[in-house]
Amino acid sequence: MRAGPKILAIESSCDETACAVVEGLQVRASVVASQVAIHAAYGGVVPELASRHHLTAAVPVLRAALVQAGLPLHELDALAVTEGPGLVGALLVGVQMAQGLALATGLPLHGIHHMEGHLLSPFLGDHATAARDFVPHLALSVSGGHSELVLVEGLARYQVLGSTRDDAAGEAFDKVAKLLGLGYPGGPVIDRLAREGDPQAIAFPRAMLDRQRFEFSFSGLKTAVAVHLQQHGQPSSRAALADLCASFQAAVVDVLVMKARLARRKFGCVAMTIVGGVSANHGLREAMAAAARQDGFELWTPELRYCGDNAAMIAAAAALRVQAGLAPGVRVFASGAIDEVRR
Ligand code: KG4
Ligand code: ZN
C-alpha cells in the first residue's frame, strides 16, 4: 500500500453527510449518508432540512468511518473538512464538528474546496484498486452546481478555461427530470432510461456558443425540452420517454465532449478526467472513452462511488496538501471559484 499522510475528512456541503479516512490516495474508509430520499419529496434540496439532517447523521457517520478504517484518532496526521462552496448551514455542521475534533486531538485542520475534492477523485484507490499518480491534465468538472473545463497544472494550481453561462450540466438533468415528473435527482434516472432509447429520436439543440471558447450553456436545451412537451404532451409510453431521455442526454454529452476535445487539443494535454456527479453518466463516459481512443489521450474517471459527493476525495486533497507542505486553515464560503483555492 502506498504510504502517505493519514487524514480523516468530513463533507457536508449539500445533501450527503460523509466521512472518510485515507492514507495518501488510498481510501481506508468511506461512509456516505445520503439525504436524497428526504429532499426528493420537495423536488430539490431544502437547505434548512439538509442542515438538520447533517446534525443527526454527523456523529454516527464519523463513528462508522473510524470503525471501518480501524484506526484510532491519535494515529491520524491531520483532519480535513469541506469549507465551500455549498449551503452555508450545511457546511457549518461539518466545519463545527471538524473544529471540535481538532481542538480535542490537537491535529491540524485543512479546509478543502469542494471542487478540489472532485478534481482529485479519479486519483483515489481503495483495497481493490491502485491509486494513480497525480499529474497535470485537463478536467471536465460536471456536477449539480458546476460545469467547467479546468486546466489542472498541479496541486492548488487550477485554471478555469470556461464554465457554464447559466445552468450546470447536473442542474439541466435535474430540471428536465422535473419536467418529465421523474423525481429528484434527475441524472441517474435519465441515464437509466436513456440506455433504452434512441438518441436521434428528437433533434434537440446543441449550444456550442463560440467554438474557440470553452463556455457551456444548458438553459436553452431545457427550454427546448419544455417546448417539445408543450407541443407533443408528456411521452405516452416508456419507449417514447426513453427516446426523449436519450435525445436530451445526447445533446448534453455532445456539447461536453466537443468542448473538452477542443480544449485538450488547444492546451496539448495528454490526459483528461471527468469529475463530479455527472461523471457517473454512462453516455458521457462512453462518448469520452471513444474520443480518447480517436484523439489518443488518456481518460481517467472516478470509481462510481467517488463520482457523487463523498469525503474520500476531500481527505485525498488534504493528503496531497499535507505532502506539499501547504498550511492548514479553515473558513466557510457559499460560492468561490476553484482557481481561488488557498495555496
Ligand atoms: O457532485 P454531486 O453529487 O453534487 C454537487 O456537487 O453538485 O452532483 C450531483 C449532480 C445532480 O445534478 C445529479 O442529477 C447528477 O449529479 N448526476 C448525474 C448522474 N448521477 C448524478 N447526471 C447524469 N447522469 C448520472 N448518472
Ligand atoms: Zn459535489
PDB file of C-alpha atoms in Angstrom, residues 106-336:
ATOM      1  CA  GLY A 106      -4.588  18.886  18.593  1.00  0.00           C
ATOM      2  CA  LEU A 107      -4.437  17.824  14.913  1.00  0.00           C
ATOM      3  CA  PRO A 108      -4.146  20.456  12.140  1.00  0.00           C
ATOM      4  CA  LEU A 109      -7.382  21.094  10.207  1.00  0.00           C
ATOM      5  CA  HIS A 110      -7.342  21.676   6.435  1.00  0.00           C
ATOM      6  CA  GLY A 111     -10.363  23.402   4.853  1.00  0.00           C
ATOM      7  CA  ILE A 112     -10.877  21.977   1.342  1.00  0.00           C
ATOM      8  CA  HIS A 113     -12.667  23.480  -1.670  1.00  0.00           C
ATOM      9  CA  HIS A 114     -15.409  21.005  -2.630  1.00  0.00           C
ATOM     10  CA  MET A 115     -14.456  21.099  -6.318  1.00  0.00           C
ATOM     11  CA  GLU A 116     -10.785  20.437  -5.499  1.00  0.00           C
ATOM     12  CA  GLY A 117     -12.044  17.223  -3.927  1.00  0.00           C
ATOM     13  CA  HIS A 118     -13.936  16.310  -7.111  1.00  0.00           C
ATOM     14  CA  LEU A 119     -10.849  17.126  -9.220  1.00  0.00           C
ATOM     15  CA  LEU A 120      -8.823  14.599  -7.216  1.00  0.00           C
ATOM     16  CA  SER A 121     -11.476  11.845  -7.192  1.00  0.00           C
ATOM     17  CA  PRO A 122     -10.058   9.922 -10.225  1.00  0.00           C
ATOM     18  CA  PHE A 123      -6.772   9.512  -8.348  1.00  0.00           C
ATOM     19  CA  LEU A 124      -8.285   7.640  -5.393  1.00  0.00           C
ATOM     20  CA  GLY A 125      -7.641   3.961  -4.919  1.00  0.00           C
ATOM     21  CA  ASP A 126      -9.028   1.506  -2.397  1.00  0.00           C
ATOM     22  CA  HIS A 127      -8.359  -2.073  -1.335  1.00  0.00           C
ATOM     23  CA  ALA A 128      -9.399  -3.293  -4.811  1.00  0.00           C
ATOM     24  CA  THR A 129      -7.712  -0.654  -6.968  1.00  0.00           C
ATOM     25  CA  ALA A 130      -4.380   1.149  -7.081  1.00  0.00           C
ATOM     26  CA  ALA A 131      -4.240   4.913  -6.664  1.00  0.00           C
ATOM     27  CA  ARG A 132      -2.994   6.849  -9.706  1.00  0.00           C
ATOM     28  CA  ASP A 133      -0.196   9.384  -9.546  1.00  0.00           C
ATOM     29  CA  PHE A 134      -1.500  12.933  -9.581  1.00  0.00           C
ATOM     30  CA  VAL A 135      -0.148  14.625 -12.725  1.00  0.00           C
ATOM     31  CA  PRO A 136      -1.091  17.713 -14.806  1.00  0.00           C
ATOM     32  CA  HIS A 137      -4.166  17.196 -17.003  1.00  0.00           C
ATOM     33  CA  LEU A 138      -7.420  18.699 -18.266  1.00  0.00           C
ATOM     34  CA  ALA A 139     -10.550  18.165 -16.149  1.00  0.00           C
ATOM     35  CA  LEU A 140     -14.181  18.282 -17.220  1.00  0.00           C
ATOM     36  CA  SER A 141     -15.875  19.087 -13.927  1.00  0.00           C
ATOM     37  CA  VAL A 142     -19.620  18.482 -14.119  1.00  0.00           C
ATOM     38  CA  SER A 143     -21.913  18.390 -11.092  1.00  0.00           C
ATOM     39  CA  GLY A 144     -25.180  19.811  -9.835  1.00  0.00           C
ATOM     40  CA  GLY A 145     -23.636  23.234  -9.283  1.00  0.00           C
ATOM     41  CA  HIS A 146     -20.708  23.341 -11.722  1.00  0.00           C
ATOM     42  CA  SER A 147     -19.870  22.719 -15.367  1.00  0.00           C
ATOM     43  CA  GLU A 148     -16.375  23.754 -16.225  1.00  0.00           C
ATOM     44  CA  LEU A 149     -13.209  22.852 -18.029  1.00  0.00           C
ATOM     45  CA  VAL A 150     -10.234  23.200 -15.736  1.00  0.00           C
ATOM     46  CA  LEU A 151      -6.554  23.036 -16.576  1.00  0.00           C
ATOM     47  CA  VAL A 152      -5.012  21.224 -13.618  1.00  0.00           C
ATOM     48  CA  GLU A 153      -1.393  22.346 -13.703  1.00  0.00           C
ATOM     49  CA  GLY A 154      -0.580  20.925 -10.273  1.00  0.00           C
ATOM     50  CA  LEU A 155      -1.961  20.788  -6.762  1.00  0.00           C
ATOM     51  CA  ALA A 156      -3.835  24.035  -5.993  1.00  0.00           C
ATOM     52  CA  ARG A 157      -2.891  25.345  -9.446  1.00  0.00           C
ATOM     53  CA  TYR A 158      -6.158  25.321 -11.345  1.00  0.00           C
ATOM     54  CA  GLN A 159      -7.026  27.456 -14.361  1.00  0.00           C
ATOM     55  CA  VAL A 160     -10.709  27.644 -15.316  1.00  0.00           C
ATOM     56  CA  LEU A 161     -10.840  27.667 -19.129  1.00  0.00           C
ATOM     57  CA  GLY A 162     -14.601  28.126 -19.230  1.00  0.00           C
ATOM     58  CA  SER A 163     -17.726  27.408 -17.267  1.00  0.00           C
ATOM     59  CA  THR A 164     -21.460  27.495 -17.822  1.00  0.00           C
ATOM     60  CA  ARG A 165     -23.212  30.751 -18.546  1.00  0.00           C
ATOM     61  CA  ASP A 166     -26.432  29.514 -16.984  1.00  0.00           C
ATOM     62  CA  ASP A 167     -27.375  26.033 -15.744  1.00  0.00           C
ATOM     63  CA  ALA A 168     -24.824  23.416 -14.708  1.00  0.00           C
ATOM     64  CA  ALA A 169     -24.980  20.056 -16.534  1.00  0.00           C
ATOM     65  CA  GLY A 170     -26.376  18.225 -13.488  1.00  0.00           C
ATOM     66  CA  GLU A 171     -28.893  21.021 -12.962  1.00  0.00           C
ATOM     67  CA  ALA A 172     -30.099  20.512 -16.557  1.00  0.00           C
ATOM     68  CA  PHE A 173     -30.614  16.786 -15.849  1.00  0.00           C
ATOM     69  CA  ASP A 174     -32.493  17.637 -12.628  1.00  0.00           C
ATOM     70  CA  LYS A 175     -34.719  20.271 -14.281  1.00  0.00           C
ATOM     71  CA  VAL A 176     -35.583  18.094 -17.272  1.00  0.00           C
ATOM     72  CA  ALA A 177     -36.371  15.179 -14.937  1.00  0.00           C
ATOM     73  CA  LYS A 178     -38.728  17.520 -13.071  1.00  0.00           C
ATOM     74  CA  LEU A 179     -40.464  18.476 -16.348  1.00  0.00           C
ATOM     75  CA  LEU A 180     -40.926  14.754 -17.013  1.00  0.00           C
ATOM     76  CA  GLY A 181     -42.131  14.011 -13.473  1.00  0.00           C
ATOM     77  CA  LEU A 182     -39.176  11.689 -12.858  1.00  0.00           C
ATOM     78  CA  GLY A 183     -38.279  12.988  -9.401  1.00  0.00           C
ATOM     79  CA  TYR A 184     -35.026  14.228  -7.865  1.00  0.00           C
ATOM     80  CA  PRO A 185     -32.140  13.831  -8.580  1.00  0.00           C
ATOM     81  CA  GLY A 186     -32.703  13.578 -12.312  1.00  0.00           C
ATOM     82  CA  GLY A 187     -29.306  12.405 -13.553  1.00  0.00           C
ATOM     83  CA  PRO A 188     -29.404   8.733 -12.569  1.00  0.00           C
ATOM     84  CA  VAL A 189     -32.988   8.138 -13.763  1.00  0.00           C
ATOM     85  CA  ILE A 190     -32.491   9.897 -17.117  1.00  0.00           C
ATOM     86  CA  ASP A 191     -29.226   7.990 -17.545  1.00  0.00           C
ATOM     87  CA  ARG A 192     -31.040   4.664 -16.965  1.00  0.00           C
ATOM     88  CA  LEU A 193     -33.910   5.472 -19.342  1.00  0.00           C
ATOM     89  CA  ALA A 194     -31.535   6.862 -21.986  1.00  0.00           C
ATOM     90  CA  ARG A 195     -29.918   3.431 -22.333  1.00  0.00           C
ATOM     91  CA  GLU A 196     -33.220   2.064 -23.696  1.00  0.00           C
ATOM     92  CA  GLY A 197     -33.912   4.947 -26.066  1.00  0.00           C
ATOM     93  CA  ASP A 198     -32.838   6.309 -29.449  1.00  0.00           C
ATOM     94  CA  PRO A 199     -30.548   9.360 -29.066  1.00  0.00           C
ATOM     95  CA  GLN A 200     -31.537  10.529 -32.562  1.00  0.00           C
ATOM     96  CA  ALA A 201     -35.294  10.356 -31.991  1.00  0.00           C
ATOM     97  CA  ILE A 202     -35.616  14.108 -31.256  1.00  0.00           C
ATOM     98  CA  ALA A 203     -33.188  16.739 -32.562  1.00  0.00           C
ATOM     99  CA  PHE A 204     -32.569  18.913 -29.506  1.00  0.00           C
ATOM    100  CA  PRO A 205     -30.235  21.919 -29.936  1.00  0.00           C
ATOM    101  CA  ARG A 206     -26.503  21.782 -29.164  1.00  0.00           C
ATOM    102  CA  ALA A 207     -25.437  25.154 -27.777  1.00  0.00           C
ATOM    103  CA  MET A 208     -21.837  25.229 -28.924  1.00  0.00           C
ATOM    104  CA  LEU A 209     -21.533  29.003 -28.460  1.00  0.00           C
ATOM    105  CA  ASP A 210     -18.146  30.305 -29.660  1.00  0.00           C
ATOM    106  CA  ARG A 211     -16.046  27.314 -30.776  1.00  0.00           C
ATOM    107  CA  GLN A 212     -12.847  28.998 -29.664  1.00  0.00           C
ATOM    108  CA  ARG A 213     -14.127  29.431 -26.126  1.00  0.00           C
ATOM    109  CA  PHE A 214     -14.876  26.826 -23.533  1.00  0.00           C
ATOM    110  CA  GLU A 215     -18.146  28.036 -22.111  1.00  0.00           C
ATOM    111  CA  PHE A 216     -21.317  25.992 -21.847  1.00  0.00           C
ATOM    112  CA  SER A 217     -25.000  26.866 -21.845  1.00  0.00           C
ATOM    113  CA  PHE A 218     -27.733  24.398 -20.956  1.00  0.00           C
ATOM    114  CA  SER A 219     -30.786  26.523 -20.236  1.00  0.00           C
ATOM    115  CA  GLY A 220     -31.781  26.683 -23.939  1.00  0.00           C
ATOM    116  CA  LEU A 221     -31.794  22.889 -24.079  1.00  0.00           C
ATOM    117  CA  LYS A 222     -34.031  22.742 -21.006  1.00  0.00           C
ATOM    118  CA  THR A 223     -36.396  25.210 -22.694  1.00  0.00           C
ATOM    119  CA  ALA A 224     -36.343  23.116 -25.888  1.00  0.00           C
ATOM    120  CA  VAL A 225     -37.475  20.089 -23.855  1.00  0.00           C
ATOM    121  CA  ALA A 226     -40.236  22.194 -22.230  1.00  0.00           C
ATOM    122  CA  VAL A 227     -41.408  23.442 -25.659  1.00  0.00           C
ATOM    123  CA  HIS A 228     -41.351  19.873 -27.020  1.00  0.00           C
ATOM    124  CA  LEU A 229     -43.563  18.765 -24.116  1.00  0.00           C
ATOM    125  CA  GLN A 230     -45.967  21.663 -24.707  1.00  0.00           C
ATOM    126  CA  GLN A 231     -46.279  20.714 -28.367  1.00  0.00           C
ATOM    127  CA  HIS A 232     -46.414  16.928 -28.023  1.00  0.00           C
ATOM    128  CA  GLY A 233     -47.551  16.355 -24.450  1.00  0.00           C
ATOM    129  CA  GLN A 234     -45.864  14.020 -21.965  1.00  0.00           C
ATOM    130  CA  PRO A 235     -44.446  10.837 -23.572  1.00  0.00           C
ATOM    131  CA  SER A 236     -47.258   8.296 -23.812  1.00  0.00           C
ATOM    132  CA  SER A 237     -45.151   5.157 -23.422  1.00  0.00           C
ATOM    133  CA  ARG A 238     -41.959   4.043 -21.732  1.00  0.00           C
ATOM    134  CA  ALA A 239     -40.339   3.771 -25.185  1.00  0.00           C
ATOM    135  CA  ALA A 240     -41.259   7.393 -26.014  1.00  0.00           C
ATOM    136  CA  LEU A 241     -39.954   8.536 -22.609  1.00  0.00           C
ATOM    137  CA  ALA A 242     -36.716   6.623 -23.180  1.00  0.00           C
ATOM    138  CA  ASP A 243     -36.309   8.247 -26.631  1.00  0.00           C
ATOM    139  CA  LEU A 244     -36.785  11.702 -25.122  1.00  0.00           C
ATOM    140  CA  CYS A 245     -34.265  10.994 -22.332  1.00  0.00           C
ATOM    141  CA  ALA A 246     -31.743   9.549 -24.800  1.00  0.00           C
ATOM    142  CA  SER A 247     -32.127  12.564 -27.119  1.00  0.00           C
ATOM    143  CA  PHE A 248     -31.743  15.064 -24.264  1.00  0.00           C
ATOM    144  CA  GLN A 249     -28.727  13.253 -22.804  1.00  0.00           C
ATOM    145  CA  ALA A 250     -27.059  13.052 -26.221  1.00  0.00           C
ATOM    146  CA  ALA A 251     -27.427  16.826 -26.616  1.00  0.00           C
ATOM    147  CA  VAL A 252     -25.704  17.428 -23.249  1.00  0.00           C
ATOM    148  CA  VAL A 253     -22.987  14.847 -23.894  1.00  0.00           C
ATOM    149  CA  ASP A 254     -22.221  16.089 -27.442  1.00  0.00           C
ATOM    150  CA  VAL A 255     -21.537  19.613 -26.181  1.00  0.00           C
ATOM    151  CA  LEU A 256     -19.452  18.481 -23.187  1.00  0.00           C
ATOM    152  CA  VAL A 257     -17.333  16.122 -25.289  1.00  0.00           C
ATOM    153  CA  MET A 258     -16.901  18.540 -28.185  1.00  0.00           C
ATOM    154  CA  LYS A 259     -15.702  21.385 -25.922  1.00  0.00           C
ATOM    155  CA  ALA A 260     -13.461  19.084 -23.901  1.00  0.00           C
ATOM    156  CA  ARG A 261     -11.798  17.790 -27.084  1.00  0.00           C
ATOM    157  CA  LEU A 262     -11.247  21.332 -28.372  1.00  0.00           C
ATOM    158  CA  ALA A 263      -9.683  22.413 -25.071  1.00  0.00           C
ATOM    159  CA  ARG A 264      -7.471  19.330 -24.857  1.00  0.00           C
ATOM    160  CA  ARG A 265      -6.142  19.916 -28.346  1.00  0.00           C
ATOM    161  CA  LYS A 266      -5.559  23.616 -27.749  1.00  0.00           C
ATOM    162  CA  PHE A 267      -3.663  23.063 -24.484  1.00  0.00           C
ATOM    163  CA  GLY A 268      -1.915  19.863 -25.573  1.00  0.00           C
ATOM    164  CA  CYS A 269      -2.914  17.780 -22.547  1.00  0.00           C
ATOM    165  CA  VAL A 270      -2.030  14.088 -22.673  1.00  0.00           C
ATOM    166  CA  ALA A 271      -4.684  13.164 -20.141  1.00  0.00           C
ATOM    167  CA  MET A 272      -8.202  14.160 -19.245  1.00  0.00           C
ATOM    168  CA  THR A 273     -10.503  13.467 -16.314  1.00  0.00           C
ATOM    169  CA  ILE A 274     -14.278  13.703 -15.924  1.00  0.00           C
ATOM    170  CA  VAL A 275     -15.326  14.504 -12.354  1.00  0.00           C
ATOM    171  CA  GLY A 276     -18.425  15.470 -10.356  1.00  0.00           C
ATOM    172  CA  GLY A 277     -21.831  13.799 -10.064  1.00  0.00           C
ATOM    173  CA  VAL A 278     -22.454  13.844 -13.837  1.00  0.00           C
ATOM    174  CA  SER A 279     -19.215  11.869 -14.411  1.00  0.00           C
ATOM    175  CA  ALA A 280     -21.279   8.806 -13.401  1.00  0.00           C
ATOM    176  CA  ASN A 281     -23.267   9.212 -16.630  1.00  0.00           C
ATOM    177  CA  HIS A 282     -22.855   6.211 -18.943  1.00  0.00           C
ATOM    178  CA  GLY A 283     -23.413   8.173 -22.136  1.00  0.00           C
ATOM    179  CA  LEU A 284     -20.768  10.733 -21.170  1.00  0.00           C
ATOM    180  CA  ARG A 285     -18.261   8.053 -20.116  1.00  0.00           C
ATOM    181  CA  GLU A 286     -18.742   6.090 -23.344  1.00  0.00           C
ATOM    182  CA  ALA A 287     -18.546   9.144 -25.624  1.00  0.00           C
ATOM    183  CA  MET A 288     -15.427  10.436 -23.875  1.00  0.00           C
ATOM    184  CA  ALA A 289     -13.791   6.990 -23.987  1.00  0.00           C
ATOM    185  CA  ALA A 290     -14.432   6.907 -27.746  1.00  0.00           C
ATOM    186  CA  ALA A 291     -12.913  10.401 -28.089  1.00  0.00           C
ATOM    187  CA  ALA A 292      -9.876   9.280 -26.083  1.00  0.00           C
ATOM    188  CA  ARG A 293      -9.305   6.345 -28.442  1.00  0.00           C
ATOM    189  CA  GLN A 294      -9.784   8.538 -31.523  1.00  0.00           C
ATOM    190  CA  ASP A 295      -7.679  11.504 -30.366  1.00  0.00           C
ATOM    191  CA  GLY A 296      -5.096   9.471 -28.437  1.00  0.00           C
ATOM    192  CA  PHE A 297      -5.320  10.782 -24.888  1.00  0.00           C
ATOM    193  CA  GLU A 298      -5.625   9.049 -21.528  1.00  0.00           C
ATOM    194  CA  LEU A 299      -9.011   9.251 -19.841  1.00  0.00           C
ATOM    195  CA  TRP A 300      -9.316   8.897 -16.090  1.00  0.00           C
ATOM    196  CA  THR A 301     -12.715   8.670 -14.448  1.00  0.00           C
ATOM    197  CA  PRO A 302     -13.511   8.211 -10.746  1.00  0.00           C
ATOM    198  CA  GLU A 303     -14.862   4.900  -9.448  1.00  0.00           C
ATOM    199  CA  LEU A 304     -18.662   5.234  -9.478  1.00  0.00           C
ATOM    200  CA  ARG A 305     -18.756   5.512  -5.670  1.00  0.00           C
ATOM    201  CA  TYR A 306     -16.486   8.572  -5.843  1.00  0.00           C
ATOM    202  CA  CYS A 307     -18.409  10.422  -8.607  1.00  0.00           C
ATOM    203  CA  GLY A 308     -21.030  11.892  -6.295  1.00  0.00           C
ATOM    204  CA  ASP A 309     -20.286  13.735  -3.082  1.00  0.00           C
ATOM    205  CA  ASN A 310     -18.061  11.817  -0.677  1.00  0.00           C
ATOM    206  CA  ALA A 311     -15.413  12.596   1.923  1.00  0.00           C
ATOM    207  CA  ALA A 312     -12.651  10.381   0.483  1.00  0.00           C
ATOM    208  CA  MET A 313     -11.977  12.991  -2.205  1.00  0.00           C
ATOM    209  CA  ILE A 314     -11.791  15.726   0.464  1.00  0.00           C
ATOM    210  CA  ALA A 315      -9.365  13.629   2.520  1.00  0.00           C
ATOM    211  CA  ALA A 316      -7.254  12.958  -0.594  1.00  0.00           C
ATOM    212  CA  ALA A 317      -6.996  16.682  -1.310  1.00  0.00           C
ATOM    213  CA  ALA A 318      -5.799  17.241   2.250  1.00  0.00           C
ATOM    214  CA  ALA A 319      -3.304  14.361   1.986  1.00  0.00           C
ATOM    215  CA  LEU A 320      -1.699  15.934  -1.089  1.00  0.00           C
ATOM    216  CA  ARG A 321      -1.751  19.355   0.575  1.00  0.00           C
ATOM    217  CA  VAL A 322      -0.024  17.992   3.671  1.00  0.00           C
ATOM    218  CA  GLN A 323       2.593  16.287   1.481  1.00  0.00           C
ATOM    219  CA  ALA A 324       3.146  19.546  -0.420  1.00  0.00           C
ATOM    220  CA  GLY A 325       3.623  21.458   2.848  1.00  0.00           C
ATOM    221  CA  LEU A 326       0.588  23.704   2.349  1.00  0.00           C
ATOM    222  CA  ALA A 327      -0.651  25.390   5.528  1.00  0.00           C
ATOM    223  CA  PRO A 328      -3.820  24.306   7.340  1.00  0.00           C
ATOM    224  CA  GLY A 329      -6.709  26.709   7.961  1.00  0.00           C
ATOM    225  CA  VAL A 330     -10.456  26.786   7.512  1.00  0.00           C
ATOM    226  CA  ARG A 331     -13.120  29.295   6.515  1.00  0.00           C
ATOM    227  CA  VAL A 332     -16.681  28.899   5.216  1.00  0.00           C
ATOM    228  CA  PHE A 333     -17.967  30.218   1.889  1.00  0.00           C
ATOM    229  CA  ALA A 334     -21.146  29.708  -0.141  1.00  0.00           C
ATOM    230  CA  SER A 335     -19.525  30.339  -3.524  1.00  0.00           C
ATOM    231  CA  GLY A 336     -15.974  30.564  -4.736  1.00  0.00           C
TER     232      GLY A 336
END
